């Protein structure tokens, strides 16, 4: 699930119900490192760019376009390499366990935030790409349930929620004709909660093995 116009698909999610109400969640992140050797010309190119830059008009990718939108992008119907974080989430949103491993994955459907969220809220039918895949309707229901459970627990533990205005330019050709607010909806929350949980599992995985990692520390606000 990503933006309508996304071409560099970097994550997949799948959930599996377990006995007792727990759910096994797998989050797969594109394994770009598998195709970009350290100190290779492509690696040096990416180091110079530092990051991809996303604007309403276009994307300025960190990697050459064929890599970021094709060879390392988790495109529908294509086998791709990924780094998978597997988590078991209890009914109260706590984690019963987690592990990280490499895998070969296949995206079954490319979906968009707004369309999925409209369906979850009962305002629109299930997107065609989801309706075409047996079991995907149930997947989305289960993933949304787990994400909201994680969200409730995270807030109960003191997480802060910052609401910011995120405008997006609407183009007709090369002309900006309007600004549209990017709504933080249920589908965005689904991916957000899974990725936050994945980040925590990855940090603990690295720390438990004595490996170095970069972290962004958000301090308690003064007021």
mmCIF file of C-alpha atoms in Angstrom:
data_model
loop_
_atom_site.group_PDB
_atom_site.id
_atom_site.type_symbol
_atom_site.label_atom_id
_atom_site.label_comp_id
_atom_site.label_asym_id
_atom_site.label_seq_id
_atom_site.Cartn_x
_atom_site.Cartn_y
_atom_site.Cartn_z
ATOM 1 C CA UNK A 1 0.000 0.000 0.000
ATOM 2 C CA UNK A 2 1.538 3.304 -1.094
ATOM 3 C CA UNK A 3 0.717 6.570 -2.811
ATOM 4 C CA UNK A 4 -1.279 6.459 -6.055
ATOM 5 C CA UNK A 5 1.714 7.488 -8.153
ATOM 6 C CA UNK A 6 4.444 5.501 -6.361
ATOM 7 C CA UNK A 7 6.784 3.542 -8.627
ATOM 8 C CA UNK A 8 9.485 2.634 -6.079
ATOM 9 C CA UNK A 9 7.624 0.137 -3.921
ATOM 10 C CA UNK A 10 9.708 -0.611 -0.833
ATOM 11 C CA UNK A 11 7.464 -2.593 1.534
ATOM 12 C CA UNK A 12 4.982 -5.480 1.592
ATOM 13 C CA UNK A 13 2.823 -6.638 4.508
ATOM 14 C CA UNK A 14 1.071 -9.932 5.257
ATOM 15 C CA UNK A 15 -0.711 -11.204 8.371
ATOM 16 C CA UNK A 16 -1.579 -14.702 9.604
ATOM 17 C CA UNK A 17 -4.002 -15.433 12.478
ATOM 18 C CA UNK A 18 -2.671 -17.734 15.189
ATOM 19 C CA UNK A 19 -4.241 -19.685 18.040
ATOM 20 C CA UNK A 20 -5.434 -17.600 20.969
ATOM 21 C CA UNK A 21 -6.030 -14.453 18.935
ATOM 22 C CA UNK A 22 -2.390 -13.587 18.262
ATOM 23 C CA UNK A 23 -1.352 -12.600 14.727
ATOM 24 C CA UNK A 24 1.906 -13.242 12.897
ATOM 25 C CA UNK A 25 2.821 -10.156 10.860
ATOM 26 C CA UNK A 26 5.540 -10.114 8.226
ATOM 27 C CA UNK A 27 6.858 -6.823 6.874
ATOM 28 C CA UNK A 28 9.158 -7.153 3.856
ATOM 29 C CA UNK A 29 11.433 -4.243 2.913
ATOM 30 C CA UNK A 30 13.178 -4.165 -0.458
ATOM 31 C CA UNK A 31 16.741 -5.501 -0.108
ATOM 32 C CA UNK A 32 18.508 -2.839 -2.186
ATOM 33 C CA UNK A 33 21.854 -3.816 -0.664
ATOM 34 C CA UNK A 34 21.685 -7.176 -2.456
ATOM 35 C CA UNK A 35 22.027 -5.440 -5.834
ATOM 36 C CA UNK A 36 24.224 -2.469 -4.898
ATOM 37 C CA UNK A 37 27.710 -3.608 -3.918
ATOM 38 C CA UNK A 38 29.622 -1.466 -1.432
ATOM 39 C CA UNK A 39 31.915 1.109 -3.116
ATOM 40 C CA UNK A 40 30.572 0.208 -6.558
ATOM 41 C CA UNK A 41 29.850 3.090 -8.983
ATOM 42 C CA UNK A 42 26.137 2.840 -8.126
ATOM 43 C CA UNK A 43 26.926 2.964 -4.395
ATOM 44 C CA UNK A 44 29.110 6.030 -4.916
ATOM 45 C CA UNK A 45 26.327 7.644 -6.954
ATOM 46 C CA UNK A 46 23.834 6.987 -4.142
ATOM 47 C CA UNK A 47 26.286 8.307 -1.544
ATOM 48 C CA UNK A 48 26.551 11.558 -3.494
ATOM 49 C CA UNK A 49 22.771 11.920 -3.722
ATOM 50 C CA UNK A 50 22.327 10.919 -0.042
ATOM 51 C CA UNK A 51 18.585 10.281 -0.334
ATOM 52 C CA UNK A 52 15.661 10.316 -2.746
ATOM 53 C CA UNK A 53 13.788 13.619 -2.894
ATOM 54 C CA UNK A 54 10.020 13.469 -3.376
ATOM 55 C CA UNK A 55 8.154 16.484 -4.738
ATOM 56 C CA UNK A 56 4.648 16.855 -6.125
ATOM 57 C CA UNK A 57 6.065 17.415 -9.596
ATOM 58 C CA UNK A 58 8.495 14.493 -9.732
ATOM 59 C CA UNK A 59 10.863 12.265 -7.788
ATOM 60 C CA UNK A 60 14.628 12.740 -7.783
ATOM 61 C CA UNK A 61 15.801 9.194 -6.951
ATOM 62 C CA UNK A 62 18.894 8.319 -4.957
ATOM 63 C CA UNK A 63 19.524 5.311 -7.221
ATOM 64 C CA UNK A 64 19.325 5.057 -11.012
ATOM 65 C CA UNK A 65 15.695 4.789 -12.112
ATOM 66 C CA UNK A 66 15.909 1.188 -13.379
ATOM 67 C CA UNK A 67 17.066 0.065 -9.950
ATOM 68 C CA UNK A 68 14.584 2.020 -7.810
ATOM 69 C CA UNK A 69 11.471 1.490 -9.965
ATOM 70 C CA UNK A 70 12.241 -1.961 -11.377
ATOM 71 C CA UNK A 71 15.032 -4.239 -10.156
ATOM 72 C CA UNK A 72 14.720 -3.433 -6.426
ATOM 73 C CA UNK A 73 11.088 -2.265 -6.439
ATOM 74 C CA UNK A 74 8.597 -4.789 -5.048
ATOM 75 C CA UNK A 75 6.460 -4.633 -8.179
ATOM 76 C CA UNK A 76 3.295 -6.789 -8.537
ATOM 77 C CA UNK A 77 3.834 -10.295 -9.868
ATOM 78 C CA UNK A 78 7.642 -10.114 -9.671
ATOM 79 C CA UNK A 79 9.991 -12.137 -7.447
ATOM 80 C CA UNK A 80 12.176 -9.745 -5.479
ATOM 81 C CA UNK A 81 14.725 -9.940 -2.662
ATOM 82 C CA UNK A 82 13.658 -8.449 0.649
ATOM 83 C CA UNK A 83 14.561 -8.189 4.312
ATOM 84 C CA UNK A 84 11.637 -9.540 6.354
ATOM 85 C CA UNK A 85 10.756 -8.681 9.936
ATOM 86 C CA UNK A 86 8.441 -11.326 11.367
ATOM 87 C CA UNK A 87 6.497 -10.347 14.496
ATOM 88 C CA UNK A 88 3.900 -12.111 16.639
ATOM 89 C CA UNK A 89 1.442 -9.544 17.993
ATOM 90 C CA UNK A 90 -0.733 -10.419 21.006
ATOM 91 C CA UNK A 91 -4.349 -9.319 21.338
ATOM 92 C CA UNK A 92 -3.290 -6.392 23.564
ATOM 93 C CA UNK A 93 -0.759 -5.086 21.015
ATOM 94 C CA UNK A 94 2.312 -6.406 22.817
ATOM 95 C CA UNK A 95 4.939 -8.408 20.918
ATOM 96 C CA UNK A 96 5.341 -12.083 21.774
ATOM 97 C CA UNK A 97 8.473 -12.352 19.661
ATOM 98 C CA UNK A 98 10.207 -11.209 16.495
ATOM 99 C CA UNK A 99 12.942 -12.199 14.093
ATOM 100 C CA UNK A 100 14.608 -10.813 10.968
ATOM 101 C CA UNK A 101 15.655 -12.734 7.865
ATOM 102 C CA UNK A 102 16.220 -12.416 4.130
ATOM 103 C CA UNK A 103 13.622 -13.794 1.736
ATOM 104 C CA UNK A 104 12.374 -13.846 -1.821
ATOM 105 C CA UNK A 105 8.930 -12.242 -1.986
ATOM 106 C CA UNK A 106 6.179 -11.620 -4.537
ATOM 107 C CA UNK A 107 3.775 -8.694 -4.387
ATOM 108 C CA UNK A 108 0.186 -9.883 -4.990
ATOM 109 C CA UNK A 109 -1.416 -6.448 -5.398
ATOM 110 C CA UNK A 110 -0.351 -2.813 -5.582
ATOM 111 C CA UNK A 111 -2.836 -0.718 -3.617
ATOM 112 C CA UNK A 112 -3.184 2.985 -2.821
ATOM 113 C CA UNK A 113 -3.708 4.604 0.581
ATOM 114 C CA UNK A 114 -6.817 6.627 -0.246
ATOM 115 C CA UNK A 115 -8.672 3.809 -2.016
ATOM 116 C CA UNK A 116 -7.959 1.277 0.750
ATOM 117 C CA UNK A 117 -8.887 3.754 3.471
ATOM 118 C CA UNK A 118 -12.168 4.644 1.746
ATOM 119 C CA UNK A 119 -13.030 0.924 1.676
ATOM 120 C CA UNK A 120 -12.102 0.444 5.349
ATOM 121 C CA UNK A 121 -14.324 3.403 6.269
ATOM 122 C CA UNK A 122 -17.204 1.964 4.217
ATOM 123 C CA UNK A 123 -17.227 4.838 1.742
ATOM 124 C CA UNK A 124 -16.127 2.905 -1.369
ATOM 125 C CA UNK A 125 -15.931 -0.663 -2.726
ATOM 126 C CA UNK A 126 -12.860 -2.842 -2.352
ATOM 127 C CA UNK A 127 -10.242 -1.721 -4.913
ATOM 128 C CA UNK A 128 -10.211 -3.892 -8.046
ATOM 129 C CA UNK A 129 -6.577 -4.930 -7.505
ATOM 130 C CA UNK A 130 -7.518 -6.335 -4.079
ATOM 131 C CA UNK A 131 -10.803 -7.901 -5.204
ATOM 132 C CA UNK A 132 -8.927 -9.860 -7.885
ATOM 133 C CA UNK A 133 -6.802 -11.711 -5.298
ATOM 134 C CA UNK A 134 -8.536 -14.433 -3.228
ATOM 135 C CA UNK A 135 -8.163 -13.791 0.507
ATOM 136 C CA UNK A 136 -6.881 -10.230 0.177
ATOM 137 C CA UNK A 137 -10.087 -8.728 1.571
ATOM 138 C CA UNK A 138 -9.589 -10.755 4.764
ATOM 139 C CA UNK A 139 -5.900 -9.764 4.797
ATOM 140 C CA UNK A 140 -6.745 -6.067 4.809
ATOM 141 C CA UNK A 141 -9.327 -6.488 7.577
ATOM 142 C CA UNK A 142 -6.846 -8.404 9.742
ATOM 143 C CA UNK A 143 -3.961 -6.022 9.078
ATOM 144 C CA UNK A 144 -6.124 -3.005 9.911
ATOM 145 C CA UNK A 145 -7.222 -4.653 13.163
ATOM 146 C CA UNK A 146 -3.623 -5.391 14.196
ATOM 147 C CA UNK A 147 -2.456 -1.891 13.236
ATOM 148 C CA UNK A 148 -5.161 -0.208 15.313
ATOM 149 C CA UNK A 149 -4.324 -2.492 18.261
ATOM 150 C CA UNK A 150 -0.650 -1.502 17.972
ATOM 151 C CA UNK A 151 -1.685 2.150 17.740
ATOM 152 C CA UNK A 152 -3.806 2.020 20.910
ATOM 153 C CA UNK A 153 -1.001 0.373 22.882
ATOM 154 C CA UNK A 154 1.619 2.799 21.569
ATOM 155 C CA UNK A 155 -0.461 5.785 22.663
ATOM 156 C CA UNK A 156 -1.166 4.180 26.053
ATOM 157 C CA UNK A 157 2.607 3.929 26.535
ATOM 158 C CA UNK A 158 3.016 7.677 25.938
ATOM 159 C CA UNK A 159 3.565 8.080 22.193
ATOM 160 C CA UNK A 160 2.941 11.608 20.914
ATOM 161 C CA UNK A 161 0.863 12.343 17.835
ATOM 162 C CA UNK A 162 1.755 15.427 15.794
ATOM 163 C CA UNK A 163 -0.843 16.555 13.271
ATOM 164 C CA UNK A 164 0.744 18.578 10.477
ATOM 165 C CA UNK A 165 -0.701 20.054 7.301
ATOM 166 C CA UNK A 166 0.755 18.137 4.350
ATOM 167 C CA UNK A 167 -0.223 19.861 1.098
ATOM 168 C CA UNK A 168 0.219 18.172 -2.258
ATOM 169 C CA UNK A 169 0.242 20.087 -5.511
ATOM 170 C CA UNK A 170 -2.252 19.057 -8.191
ATOM 171 C CA UNK A 171 -0.953 19.396 -11.742
ATOM 172 C CA UNK A 172 -2.572 19.774 -15.128
ATOM 173 C CA UNK A 173 0.333 19.191 -17.455
ATOM 174 C CA UNK A 174 3.127 21.333 -16.053
ATOM 175 C CA UNK A 175 0.817 23.837 -14.356
ATOM 176 C CA UNK A 176 -0.160 23.720 -10.668
ATOM 177 C CA UNK A 177 -3.950 24.109 -10.482
ATOM 178 C CA UNK A 178 -4.634 23.354 -6.806
ATOM 179 C CA UNK A 179 -3.260 22.300 -3.433
ATOM 180 C CA UNK A 180 -4.801 19.256 -1.818
ATOM 181 C CA UNK A 181 -4.289 18.157 1.776
ATOM 182 C CA UNK A 182 -2.815 14.691 2.237
ATOM 183 C CA UNK A 183 -5.148 13.160 4.817
ATOM 184 C CA UNK A 184 -3.672 10.865 7.469
ATOM 185 C CA UNK A 185 -6.164 8.027 7.031
ATOM 186 C CA UNK A 186 -6.576 4.437 8.223
ATOM 187 C CA UNK A 187 -4.499 2.914 5.414
ATOM 188 C CA UNK A 188 -1.606 5.266 6.181
ATOM 189 C CA UNK A 189 -1.966 4.346 9.855
ATOM 190 C CA UNK A 190 -1.798 0.658 8.905
ATOM 191 C CA UNK A 191 1.570 1.013 7.201
ATOM 192 C CA UNK A 192 2.813 3.516 9.795
ATOM 193 C CA UNK A 193 2.103 1.206 12.745
ATOM 194 C CA UNK A 194 3.663 -1.802 11.019
ATOM 195 C CA UNK A 195 6.793 0.176 10.122
ATOM 196 C CA UNK A 196 7.160 1.629 13.635
ATOM 197 C CA UNK A 197 6.925 -1.897 15.058
ATOM 198 C CA UNK A 198 9.425 -3.098 12.439
ATOM 199 C CA UNK A 199 11.877 -0.336 13.336
ATOM 200 C CA UNK A 200 11.710 -1.303 17.011
ATOM 201 C CA UNK A 201 12.271 -4.986 16.227
ATOM 202 C CA UNK A 202 15.197 -4.156 13.938
ATOM 203 C CA UNK A 203 16.816 -1.943 16.590
ATOM 204 C CA UNK A 204 16.516 -4.685 19.213
ATOM 205 C CA UNK A 205 17.752 -7.311 16.719
ATOM 206 C CA UNK A 206 20.922 -5.298 16.024
ATOM 207 C CA UNK A 207 21.476 -4.348 19.671
ATOM 208 C CA UNK A 208 21.103 -7.976 20.750
ATOM 209 C CA UNK A 209 23.915 -8.931 18.384
ATOM 210 C CA UNK A 210 26.193 -6.075 19.352
ATOM 211 C CA UNK A 211 25.937 -4.401 15.948
ATOM 212 C CA UNK A 212 26.177 -0.659 15.399
ATOM 213 C CA UNK A 213 23.102 1.240 14.190
ATOM 214 C CA UNK A 214 22.078 4.829 13.517
ATOM 215 C CA UNK A 215 19.131 6.081 15.564
ATOM 216 C CA UNK A 216 17.072 9.252 15.617
ATOM 217 C CA UNK A 217 16.308 10.210 19.205
ATOM 218 C CA UNK A 218 13.152 12.225 19.856
ATOM 219 C CA UNK A 219 13.445 13.874 23.266
ATOM 220 C CA UNK A 220 10.579 14.713 25.595
ATOM 221 C CA UNK A 221 9.148 18.166 24.789
ATOM 222 C CA UNK A 222 9.907 20.946 27.246
ATOM 223 C CA UNK A 223 6.284 22.133 27.147
#
